[in-house]
Short mmCIF file of C-alpha atoms in Angstrom, two decimals:
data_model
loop_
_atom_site.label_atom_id
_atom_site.label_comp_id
_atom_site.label_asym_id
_atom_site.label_seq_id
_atom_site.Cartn_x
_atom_site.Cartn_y
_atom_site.Cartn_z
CA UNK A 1 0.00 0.00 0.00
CA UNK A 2 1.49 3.66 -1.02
CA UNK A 3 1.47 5.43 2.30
CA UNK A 4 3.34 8.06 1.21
CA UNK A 5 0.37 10.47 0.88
CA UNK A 6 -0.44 14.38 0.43
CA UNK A 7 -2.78 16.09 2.34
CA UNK A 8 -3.96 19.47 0.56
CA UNK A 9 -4.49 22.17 3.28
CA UNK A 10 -5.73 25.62 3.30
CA UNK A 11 -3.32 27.27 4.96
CA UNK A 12 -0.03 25.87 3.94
CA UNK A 13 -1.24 23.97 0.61
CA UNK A 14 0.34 20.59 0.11
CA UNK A 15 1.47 18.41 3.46
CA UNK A 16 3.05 15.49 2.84
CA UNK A 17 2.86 12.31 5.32
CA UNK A 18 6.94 11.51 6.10
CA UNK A 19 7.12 8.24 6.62
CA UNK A 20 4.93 4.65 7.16
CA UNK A 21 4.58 5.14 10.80
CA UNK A 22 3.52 8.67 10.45
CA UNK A 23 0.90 7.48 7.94
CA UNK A 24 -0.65 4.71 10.41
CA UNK A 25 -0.58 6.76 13.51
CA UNK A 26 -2.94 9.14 11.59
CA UNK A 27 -5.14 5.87 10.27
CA UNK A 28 -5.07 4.69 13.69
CA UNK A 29 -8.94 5.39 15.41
CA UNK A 30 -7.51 7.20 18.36
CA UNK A 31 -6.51 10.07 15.80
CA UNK A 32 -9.28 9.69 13.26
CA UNK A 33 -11.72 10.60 16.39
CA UNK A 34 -10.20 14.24 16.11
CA UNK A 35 -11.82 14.56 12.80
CA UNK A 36 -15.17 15.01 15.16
CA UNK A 37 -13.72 17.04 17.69
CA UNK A 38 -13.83 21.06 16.83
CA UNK A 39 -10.76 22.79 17.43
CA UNK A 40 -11.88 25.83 18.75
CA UNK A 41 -14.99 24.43 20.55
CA UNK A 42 -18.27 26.79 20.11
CA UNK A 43 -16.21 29.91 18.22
CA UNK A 44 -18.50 29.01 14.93
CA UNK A 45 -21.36 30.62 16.75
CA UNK A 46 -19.82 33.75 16.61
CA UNK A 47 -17.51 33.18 13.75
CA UNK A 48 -19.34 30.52 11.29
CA UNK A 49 -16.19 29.78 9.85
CA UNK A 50 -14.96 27.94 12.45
CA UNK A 51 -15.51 25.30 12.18
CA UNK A 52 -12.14 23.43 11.31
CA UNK A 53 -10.91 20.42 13.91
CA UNK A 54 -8.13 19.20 16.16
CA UNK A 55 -7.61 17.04 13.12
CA UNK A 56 -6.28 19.67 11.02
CA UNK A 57 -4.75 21.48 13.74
CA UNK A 58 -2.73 18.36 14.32
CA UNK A 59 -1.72 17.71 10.44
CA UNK A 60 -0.64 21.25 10.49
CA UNK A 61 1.27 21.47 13.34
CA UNK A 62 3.16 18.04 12.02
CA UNK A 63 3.66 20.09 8.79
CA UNK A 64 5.16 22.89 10.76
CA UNK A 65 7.59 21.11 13.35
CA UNK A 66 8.92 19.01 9.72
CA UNK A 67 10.10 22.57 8.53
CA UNK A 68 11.66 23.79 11.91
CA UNK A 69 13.39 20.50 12.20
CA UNK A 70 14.60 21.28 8.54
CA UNK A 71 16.00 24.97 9.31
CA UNK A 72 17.60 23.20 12.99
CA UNK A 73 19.57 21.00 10.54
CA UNK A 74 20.30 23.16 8.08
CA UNK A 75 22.03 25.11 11.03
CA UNK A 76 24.28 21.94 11.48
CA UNK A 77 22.18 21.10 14.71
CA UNK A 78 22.70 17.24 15.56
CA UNK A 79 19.63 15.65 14.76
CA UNK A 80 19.41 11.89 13.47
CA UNK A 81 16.44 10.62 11.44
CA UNK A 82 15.12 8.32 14.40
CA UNK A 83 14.80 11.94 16.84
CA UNK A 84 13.23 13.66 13.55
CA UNK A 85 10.25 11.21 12.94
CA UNK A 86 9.81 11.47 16.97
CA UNK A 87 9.68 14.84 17.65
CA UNK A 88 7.26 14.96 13.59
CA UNK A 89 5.08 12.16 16.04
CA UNK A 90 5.33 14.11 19.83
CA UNK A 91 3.69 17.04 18.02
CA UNK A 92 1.09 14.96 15.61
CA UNK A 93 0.10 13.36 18.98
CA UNK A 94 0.03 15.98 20.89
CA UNK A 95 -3.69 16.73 21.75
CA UNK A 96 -4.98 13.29 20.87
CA UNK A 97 -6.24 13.39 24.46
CA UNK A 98 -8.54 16.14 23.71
CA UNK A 99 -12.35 15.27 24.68
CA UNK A 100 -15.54 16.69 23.15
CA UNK A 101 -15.37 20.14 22.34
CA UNK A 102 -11.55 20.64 23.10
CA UNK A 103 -10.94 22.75 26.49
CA UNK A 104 -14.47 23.46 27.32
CA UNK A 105 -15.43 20.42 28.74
CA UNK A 106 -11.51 19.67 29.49
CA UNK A 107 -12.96 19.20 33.61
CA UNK A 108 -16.30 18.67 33.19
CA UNK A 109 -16.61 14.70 32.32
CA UNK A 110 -13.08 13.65 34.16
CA UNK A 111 -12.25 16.03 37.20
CA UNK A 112 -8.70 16.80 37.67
CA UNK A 113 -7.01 15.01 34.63
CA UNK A 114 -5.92 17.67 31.62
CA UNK A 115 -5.88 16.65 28.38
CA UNK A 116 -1.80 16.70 28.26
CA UNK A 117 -2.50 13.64 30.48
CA UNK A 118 -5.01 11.83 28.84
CA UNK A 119 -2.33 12.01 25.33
CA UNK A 120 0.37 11.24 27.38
CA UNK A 121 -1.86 7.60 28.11
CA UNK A 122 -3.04 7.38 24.80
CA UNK A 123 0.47 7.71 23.64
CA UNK A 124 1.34 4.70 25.96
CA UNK A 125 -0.92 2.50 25.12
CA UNK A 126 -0.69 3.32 20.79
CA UNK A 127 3.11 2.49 21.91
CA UNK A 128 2.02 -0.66 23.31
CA UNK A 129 0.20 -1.89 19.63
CA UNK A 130 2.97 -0.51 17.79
CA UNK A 131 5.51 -2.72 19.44
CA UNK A 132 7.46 0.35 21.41
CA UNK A 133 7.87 2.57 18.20
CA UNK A 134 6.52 5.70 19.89
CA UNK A 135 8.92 5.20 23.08
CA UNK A 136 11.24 8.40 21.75
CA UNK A 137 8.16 10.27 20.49
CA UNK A 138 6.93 9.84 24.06
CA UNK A 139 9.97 10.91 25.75
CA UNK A 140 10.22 14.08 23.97
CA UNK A 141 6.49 15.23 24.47
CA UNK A 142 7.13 14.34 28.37
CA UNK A 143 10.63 16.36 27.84
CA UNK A 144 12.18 13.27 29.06
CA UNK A 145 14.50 13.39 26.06
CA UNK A 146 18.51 14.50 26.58
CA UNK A 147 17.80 17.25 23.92
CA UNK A 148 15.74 19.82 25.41
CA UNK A 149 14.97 21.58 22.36
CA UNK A 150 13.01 18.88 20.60
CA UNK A 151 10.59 19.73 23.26
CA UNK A 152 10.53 23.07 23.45
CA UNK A 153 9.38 22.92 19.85
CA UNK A 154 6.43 20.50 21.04
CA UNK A 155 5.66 22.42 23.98
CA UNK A 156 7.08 25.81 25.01
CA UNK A 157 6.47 29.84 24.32
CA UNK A 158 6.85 29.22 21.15
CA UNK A 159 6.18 25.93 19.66
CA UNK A 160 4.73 24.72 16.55
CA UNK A 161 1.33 23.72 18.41
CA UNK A 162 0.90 27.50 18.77
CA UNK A 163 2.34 28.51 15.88
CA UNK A 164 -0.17 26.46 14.20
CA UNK A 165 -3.53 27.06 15.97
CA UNK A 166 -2.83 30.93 15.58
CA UNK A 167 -2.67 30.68 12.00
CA UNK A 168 -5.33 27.94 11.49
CA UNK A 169 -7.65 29.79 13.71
CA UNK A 170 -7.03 32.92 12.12
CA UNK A 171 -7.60 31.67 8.79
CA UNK A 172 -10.94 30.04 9.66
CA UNK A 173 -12.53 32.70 11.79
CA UNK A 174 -11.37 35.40 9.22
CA UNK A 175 -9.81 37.63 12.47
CA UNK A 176 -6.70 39.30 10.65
CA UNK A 177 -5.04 40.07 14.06
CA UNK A 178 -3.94 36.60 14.46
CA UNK A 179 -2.16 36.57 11.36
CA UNK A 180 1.90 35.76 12.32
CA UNK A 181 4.89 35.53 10.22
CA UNK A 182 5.58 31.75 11.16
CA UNK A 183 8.11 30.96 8.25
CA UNK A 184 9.66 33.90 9.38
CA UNK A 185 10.23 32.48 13.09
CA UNK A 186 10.73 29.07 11.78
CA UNK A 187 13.54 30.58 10.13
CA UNK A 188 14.98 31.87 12.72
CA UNK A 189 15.26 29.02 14.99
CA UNK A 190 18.41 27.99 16.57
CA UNK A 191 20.10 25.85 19.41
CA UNK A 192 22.09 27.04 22.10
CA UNK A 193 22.96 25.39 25.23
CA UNK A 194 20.50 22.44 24.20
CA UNK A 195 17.45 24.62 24.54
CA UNK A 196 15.89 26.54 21.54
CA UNK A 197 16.54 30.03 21.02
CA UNK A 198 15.41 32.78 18.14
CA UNK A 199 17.91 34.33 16.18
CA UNK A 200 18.19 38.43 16.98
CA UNK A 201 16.74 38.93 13.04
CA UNK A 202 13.97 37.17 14.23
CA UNK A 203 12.74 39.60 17.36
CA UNK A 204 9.90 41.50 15.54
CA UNK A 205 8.75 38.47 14.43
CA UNK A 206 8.41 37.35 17.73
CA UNK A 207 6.97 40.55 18.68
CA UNK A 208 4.54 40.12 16.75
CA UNK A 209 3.44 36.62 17.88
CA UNK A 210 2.93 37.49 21.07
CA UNK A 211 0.61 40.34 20.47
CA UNK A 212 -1.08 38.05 17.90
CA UNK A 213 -1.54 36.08 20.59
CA UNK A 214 -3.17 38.30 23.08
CA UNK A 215 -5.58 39.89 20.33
CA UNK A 216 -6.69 36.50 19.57
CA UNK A 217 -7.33 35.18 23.17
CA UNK A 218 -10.08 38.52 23.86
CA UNK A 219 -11.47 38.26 20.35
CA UNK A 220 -11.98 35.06 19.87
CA UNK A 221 -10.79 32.15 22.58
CA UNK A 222 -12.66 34.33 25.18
CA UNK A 223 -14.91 36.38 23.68
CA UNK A 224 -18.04 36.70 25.88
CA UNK A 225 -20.48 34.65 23.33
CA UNK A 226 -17.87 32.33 23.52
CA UNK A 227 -17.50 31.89 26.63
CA UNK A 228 -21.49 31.73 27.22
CA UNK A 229 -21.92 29.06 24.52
CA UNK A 230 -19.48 26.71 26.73
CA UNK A 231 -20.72 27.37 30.30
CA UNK A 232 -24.13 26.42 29.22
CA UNK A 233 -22.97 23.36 27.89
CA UNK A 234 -21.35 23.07 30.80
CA UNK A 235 -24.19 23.23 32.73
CA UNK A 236 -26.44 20.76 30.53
CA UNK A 237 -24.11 18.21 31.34
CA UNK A 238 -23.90 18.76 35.10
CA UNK A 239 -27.91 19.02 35.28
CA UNK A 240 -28.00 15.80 33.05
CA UNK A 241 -25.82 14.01 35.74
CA UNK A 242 -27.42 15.45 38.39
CA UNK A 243 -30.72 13.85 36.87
CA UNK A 244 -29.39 10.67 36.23
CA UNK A 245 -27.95 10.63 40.07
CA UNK A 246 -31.46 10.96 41.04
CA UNK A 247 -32.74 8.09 38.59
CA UNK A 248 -34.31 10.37 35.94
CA UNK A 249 -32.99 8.94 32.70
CA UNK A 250 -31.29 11.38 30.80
CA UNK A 251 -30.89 10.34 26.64
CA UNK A 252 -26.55 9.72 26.15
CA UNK A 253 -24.64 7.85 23.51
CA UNK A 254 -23.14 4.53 25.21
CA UNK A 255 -19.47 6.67 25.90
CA UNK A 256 -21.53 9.80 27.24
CA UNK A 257 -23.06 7.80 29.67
CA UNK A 258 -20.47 5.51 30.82
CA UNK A 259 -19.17 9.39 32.32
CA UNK A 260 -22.55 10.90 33.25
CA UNK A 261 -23.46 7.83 35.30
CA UNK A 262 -20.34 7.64 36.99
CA UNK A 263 -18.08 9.78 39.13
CA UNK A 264 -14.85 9.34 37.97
CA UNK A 265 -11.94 11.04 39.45
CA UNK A 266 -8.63 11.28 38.40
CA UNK A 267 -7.16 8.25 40.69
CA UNK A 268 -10.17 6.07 39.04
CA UNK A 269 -9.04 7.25 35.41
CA UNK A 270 -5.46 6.30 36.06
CA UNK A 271 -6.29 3.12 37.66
CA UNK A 272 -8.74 1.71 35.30
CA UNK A 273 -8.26 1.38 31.64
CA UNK A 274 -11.83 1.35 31.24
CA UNK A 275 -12.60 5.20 31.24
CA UNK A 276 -9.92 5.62 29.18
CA UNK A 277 -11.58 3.13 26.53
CA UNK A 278 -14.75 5.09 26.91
CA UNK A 279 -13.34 8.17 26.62
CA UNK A 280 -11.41 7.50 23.04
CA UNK A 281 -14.85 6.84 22.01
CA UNK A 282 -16.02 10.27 22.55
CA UNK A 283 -16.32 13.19 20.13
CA UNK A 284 -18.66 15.97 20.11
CA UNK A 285 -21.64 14.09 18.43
CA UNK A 286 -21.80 12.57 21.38
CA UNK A 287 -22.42 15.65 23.69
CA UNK A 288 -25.26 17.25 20.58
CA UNK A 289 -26.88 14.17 20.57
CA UNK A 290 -27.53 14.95 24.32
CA UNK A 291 -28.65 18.03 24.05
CA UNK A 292 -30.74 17.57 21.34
CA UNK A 293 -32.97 15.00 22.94
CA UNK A 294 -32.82 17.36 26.46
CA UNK A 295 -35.01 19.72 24.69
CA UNK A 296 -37.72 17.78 24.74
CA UNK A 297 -36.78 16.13 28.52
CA UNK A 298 -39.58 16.04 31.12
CA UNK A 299 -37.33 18.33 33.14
CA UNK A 300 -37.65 22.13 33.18
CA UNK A 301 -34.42 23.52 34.20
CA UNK A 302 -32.89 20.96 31.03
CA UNK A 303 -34.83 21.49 28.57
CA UNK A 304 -34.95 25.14 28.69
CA UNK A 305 -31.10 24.90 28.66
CA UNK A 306 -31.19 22.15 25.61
CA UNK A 307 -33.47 24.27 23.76
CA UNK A 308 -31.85 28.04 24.53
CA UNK A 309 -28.38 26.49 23.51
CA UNK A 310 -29.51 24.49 20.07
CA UNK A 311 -31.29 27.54 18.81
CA UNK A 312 -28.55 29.63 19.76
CA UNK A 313 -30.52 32.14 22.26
CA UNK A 314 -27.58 32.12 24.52
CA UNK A 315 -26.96 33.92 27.89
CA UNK A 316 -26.14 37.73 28.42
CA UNK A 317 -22.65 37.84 29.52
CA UNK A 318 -20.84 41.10 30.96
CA UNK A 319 -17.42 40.75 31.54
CA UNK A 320 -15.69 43.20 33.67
CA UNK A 321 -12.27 43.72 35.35
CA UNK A 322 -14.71 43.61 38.98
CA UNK A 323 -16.62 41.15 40.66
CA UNK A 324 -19.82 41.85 39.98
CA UNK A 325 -21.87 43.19 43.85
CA UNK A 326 -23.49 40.24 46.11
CA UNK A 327 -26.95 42.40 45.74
CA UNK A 328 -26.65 42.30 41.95
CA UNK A 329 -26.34 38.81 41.63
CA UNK A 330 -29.10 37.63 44.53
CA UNK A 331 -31.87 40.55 42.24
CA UNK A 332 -30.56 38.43 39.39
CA UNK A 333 -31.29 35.02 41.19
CA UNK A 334 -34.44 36.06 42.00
CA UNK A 335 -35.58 37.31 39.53
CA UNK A 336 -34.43 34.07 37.62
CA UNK A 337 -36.55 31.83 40.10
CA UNK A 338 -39.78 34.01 39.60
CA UNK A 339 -39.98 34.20 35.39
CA UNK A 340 -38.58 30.78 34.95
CA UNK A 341 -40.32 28.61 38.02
CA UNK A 342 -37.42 27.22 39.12
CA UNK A 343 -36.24 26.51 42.93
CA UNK A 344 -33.19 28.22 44.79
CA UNK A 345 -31.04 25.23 44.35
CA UNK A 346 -31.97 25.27 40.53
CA UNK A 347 -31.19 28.89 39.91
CA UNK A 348 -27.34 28.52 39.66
CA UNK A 349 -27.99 26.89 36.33
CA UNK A 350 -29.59 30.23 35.33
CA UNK A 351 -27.36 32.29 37.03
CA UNK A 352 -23.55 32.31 37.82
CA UNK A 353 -20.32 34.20 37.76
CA UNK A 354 -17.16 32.75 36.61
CA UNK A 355 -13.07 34.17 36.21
CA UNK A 356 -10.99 34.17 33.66
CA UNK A 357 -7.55 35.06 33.06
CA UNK A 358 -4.83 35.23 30.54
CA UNK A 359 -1.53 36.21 29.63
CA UNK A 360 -0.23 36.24 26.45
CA UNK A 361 3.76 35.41 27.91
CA UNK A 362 3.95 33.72 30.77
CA UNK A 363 7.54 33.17 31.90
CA UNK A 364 6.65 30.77 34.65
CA UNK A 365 6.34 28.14 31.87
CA UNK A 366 9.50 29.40 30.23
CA UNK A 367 11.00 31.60 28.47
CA UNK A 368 11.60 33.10 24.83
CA UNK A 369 15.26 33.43 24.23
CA UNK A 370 16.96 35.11 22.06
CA UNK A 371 20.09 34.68 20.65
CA UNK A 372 22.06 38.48 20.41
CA UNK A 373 24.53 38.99 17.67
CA UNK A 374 27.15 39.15 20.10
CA UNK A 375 26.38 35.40 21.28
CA UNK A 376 24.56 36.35 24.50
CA UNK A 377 21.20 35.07 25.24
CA UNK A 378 18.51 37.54 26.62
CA UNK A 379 14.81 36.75 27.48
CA UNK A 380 12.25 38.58 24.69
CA UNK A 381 11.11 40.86 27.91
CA UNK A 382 15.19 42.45 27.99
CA UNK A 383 15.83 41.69 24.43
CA UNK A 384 13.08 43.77 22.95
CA UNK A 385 12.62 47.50 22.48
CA UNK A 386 8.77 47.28 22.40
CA UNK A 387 7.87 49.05 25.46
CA UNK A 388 4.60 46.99 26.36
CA UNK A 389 5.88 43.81 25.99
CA UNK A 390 6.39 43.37 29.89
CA UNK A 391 2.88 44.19 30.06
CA UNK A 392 1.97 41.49 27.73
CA UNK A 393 4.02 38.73 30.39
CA UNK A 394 1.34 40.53 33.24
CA UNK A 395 -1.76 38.19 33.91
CA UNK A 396 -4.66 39.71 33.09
CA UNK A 397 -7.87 38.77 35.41
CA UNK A 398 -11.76 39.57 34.52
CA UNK A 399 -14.86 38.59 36.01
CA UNK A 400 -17.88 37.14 34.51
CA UNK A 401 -21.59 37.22 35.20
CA UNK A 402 -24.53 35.34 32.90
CA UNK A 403 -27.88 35.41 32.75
CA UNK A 404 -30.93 34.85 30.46
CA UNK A 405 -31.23 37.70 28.21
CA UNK A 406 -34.90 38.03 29.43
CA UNK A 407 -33.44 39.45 32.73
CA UNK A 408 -31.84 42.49 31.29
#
């Protein structure tokens, strides 16, 4: 069989499949699955476009760490075929553990247990069937691996996971901002001191990255539609648990259920290969078909959620850098229980407040280096002559309150 395929992609036109292994870790069911799992979770109801997959995120982050690998050897950087095809299947693999709807469910169906962890598993046990082939691969996306750098391009600052999902997510929601010069940085790469390090050519490039970055996290990753759409999934899940806990029966694909009827913690995940069999089975079809049969469920509070979040009448969200007043939230609350019918312990599904935070450089989980002409290496923060670039390392914290739109 010719495994030696092409993939045509929109953003970076023809990817090619490198090598046999490559080619059956992507026909493998564990990574077909991503083909049903959205990439950027519920962003198509704000930006129809996008609606691309962790699929294609993966494929094109692949494509991307094969040309920074390329540029590292061009450089004369030691790196033998075996460590190439790895560090091409670390980053392929890389969010294979992803569940239904990518981060907004990541605690919802397994408390405790990130989706780094659940690949890292995955990983294992695909290394298992493939007789120990993936044992470097799995090294280097652990950062296990003597070479430092062939991690930092799977996971760092400024790795070709973000690289990618930037410019994929860009492309598909139509947002300009996120737009970022990645052959540019990819040429720039280098290796010093085993760890990877941009060239000083590269800074503005870099520059630019970042405040890609942070453009693209308020406009799109967390824009307040967004972020409505996924806590009211959220919350159709919980109440659908919470029915089933009471011994209402709640409509679930066989996977679905396995995790609504159960409680299962992070110990009982890592313990028992089950869950993790029932949660490679899961894909977001599973969590519509839910939610399209709660619309019509017996229950009040679930079927006004089903029905608001299928027809896309989502909740009013105001996000502010404040917690929103005690008294604002109980006139809310009750004002919830009195047009809706619903009792006090019910009303948190109509009402809530939530945090969220970003940064769009965080040097607590390392640091952009940069390699001076004069040899030296300085972080991007000292390196750079943009003046707000500290600011964009700062955390930035707002506060979130939703409620049905009726309420306003």
């Amino acid at each position: 069989m010719n495994k030696k395929k092409i993939i045509n992609d929109p953003v970076y036109g023809f990817v090619s499949i490198p090598s046999d292994l490559i080619f059956d870790l992507i026909q493998h069911p564990y990574f077909q699955r991503l083909r049903y799992i959205k990439q950027v979770s519920l962003t198509h109801l704000v930006y129809p476009g996008a609606l691309h997959t962790r699929f294609q995120h993966a494929l094109g982050a692949m494509h991307l760490m094969g040309l920074a690998l390329e540029t590292l050897k061009g450089k004369d950087i030691d790196i033998t075929a075996e460590e190439e095809e790895a560090a091409v299947i670390a980053i392929l693999l890389h969010d294979i553990g992803h569940g239904p709807f990518s981060h907004s469910l990541e605690h919802t169906l397994v408390q405790g247990v990130s989706h780094e962890h659940i690949s890292s598993l995955i990983m294992n046990e695909m290394n298992r069937k493939f007789n120990g082939s993936l044992s470097m691969a799995i090294d280097i996306f652990k950062g296990n691996y003597p070479k430092r750098f062939l991690h930092q391009l799977v996971s760092s600052q400024l790795d070709t996971d973000r690289m990618d999902y930037l410019n994929r997510d860009s492309f598909f929601t139509g947002v300009s901002e996120g737009v970022i010069s990645f052959d540019r940085i990819i040429k720039m790469l280098n290796v010093a001191e085993n760890g990877l390090v941009i060239e000083q050519k590269g800074i503005y490039s870099v520059e630019k990255f970042l405040i890609a970055r942070r453009l693209m996290y308020w406009q799109v990753y967390l824009h307040k539609t967004v972020l409505s759409a996924e806590q009211m999934l959220i919350k159709i899940l919980q109440r659908a648990k919470e029915l089933t806990d009471k011994g209402d029966m709640v409509f679930a694909t066989e996977a679905l259920k396995h995790f609504i009827n159960n409680n299962v913690t992070k110990e009982d995940f890592l313990q028992d290969k089950t869950h993790l069999d029932f949660f490679t089975m899961l894909d977001d079809t599973d969590v519509l078909a839910t939610v399209k049969m709660g619309v019509k469920h017996a229950d009040t509070v679930l079927s006004k959620l089903c029905e608001q979040f299928m027809t896309r009448r989502l909740y009013h969200v105001e996000l502010s850098n404040y917690m929103p007043t005690k008294e604002r939230i109980e006139a809310l609350r009750y004002a919830a229980m009195n047009l809706f019918n619903v009792r006090e312990d019910e009303v948190h599904y109509f009402v809530f407040t939530q945090s969220v935070e970003n940064s769009a450089y965080d040097p607590e989980e390392g640091t952009i280096n940069i390699l001076m002409k004069d040899g030296t290496i300085q972080d991007i923060t000292t390196a750079s002559d943009l003046s707000n670039l500290e600011v964009l390392a700062k955390k930035v914290k707002k506060f979130m309150i939703a409620y049905p739109k009726e309420l306003r």
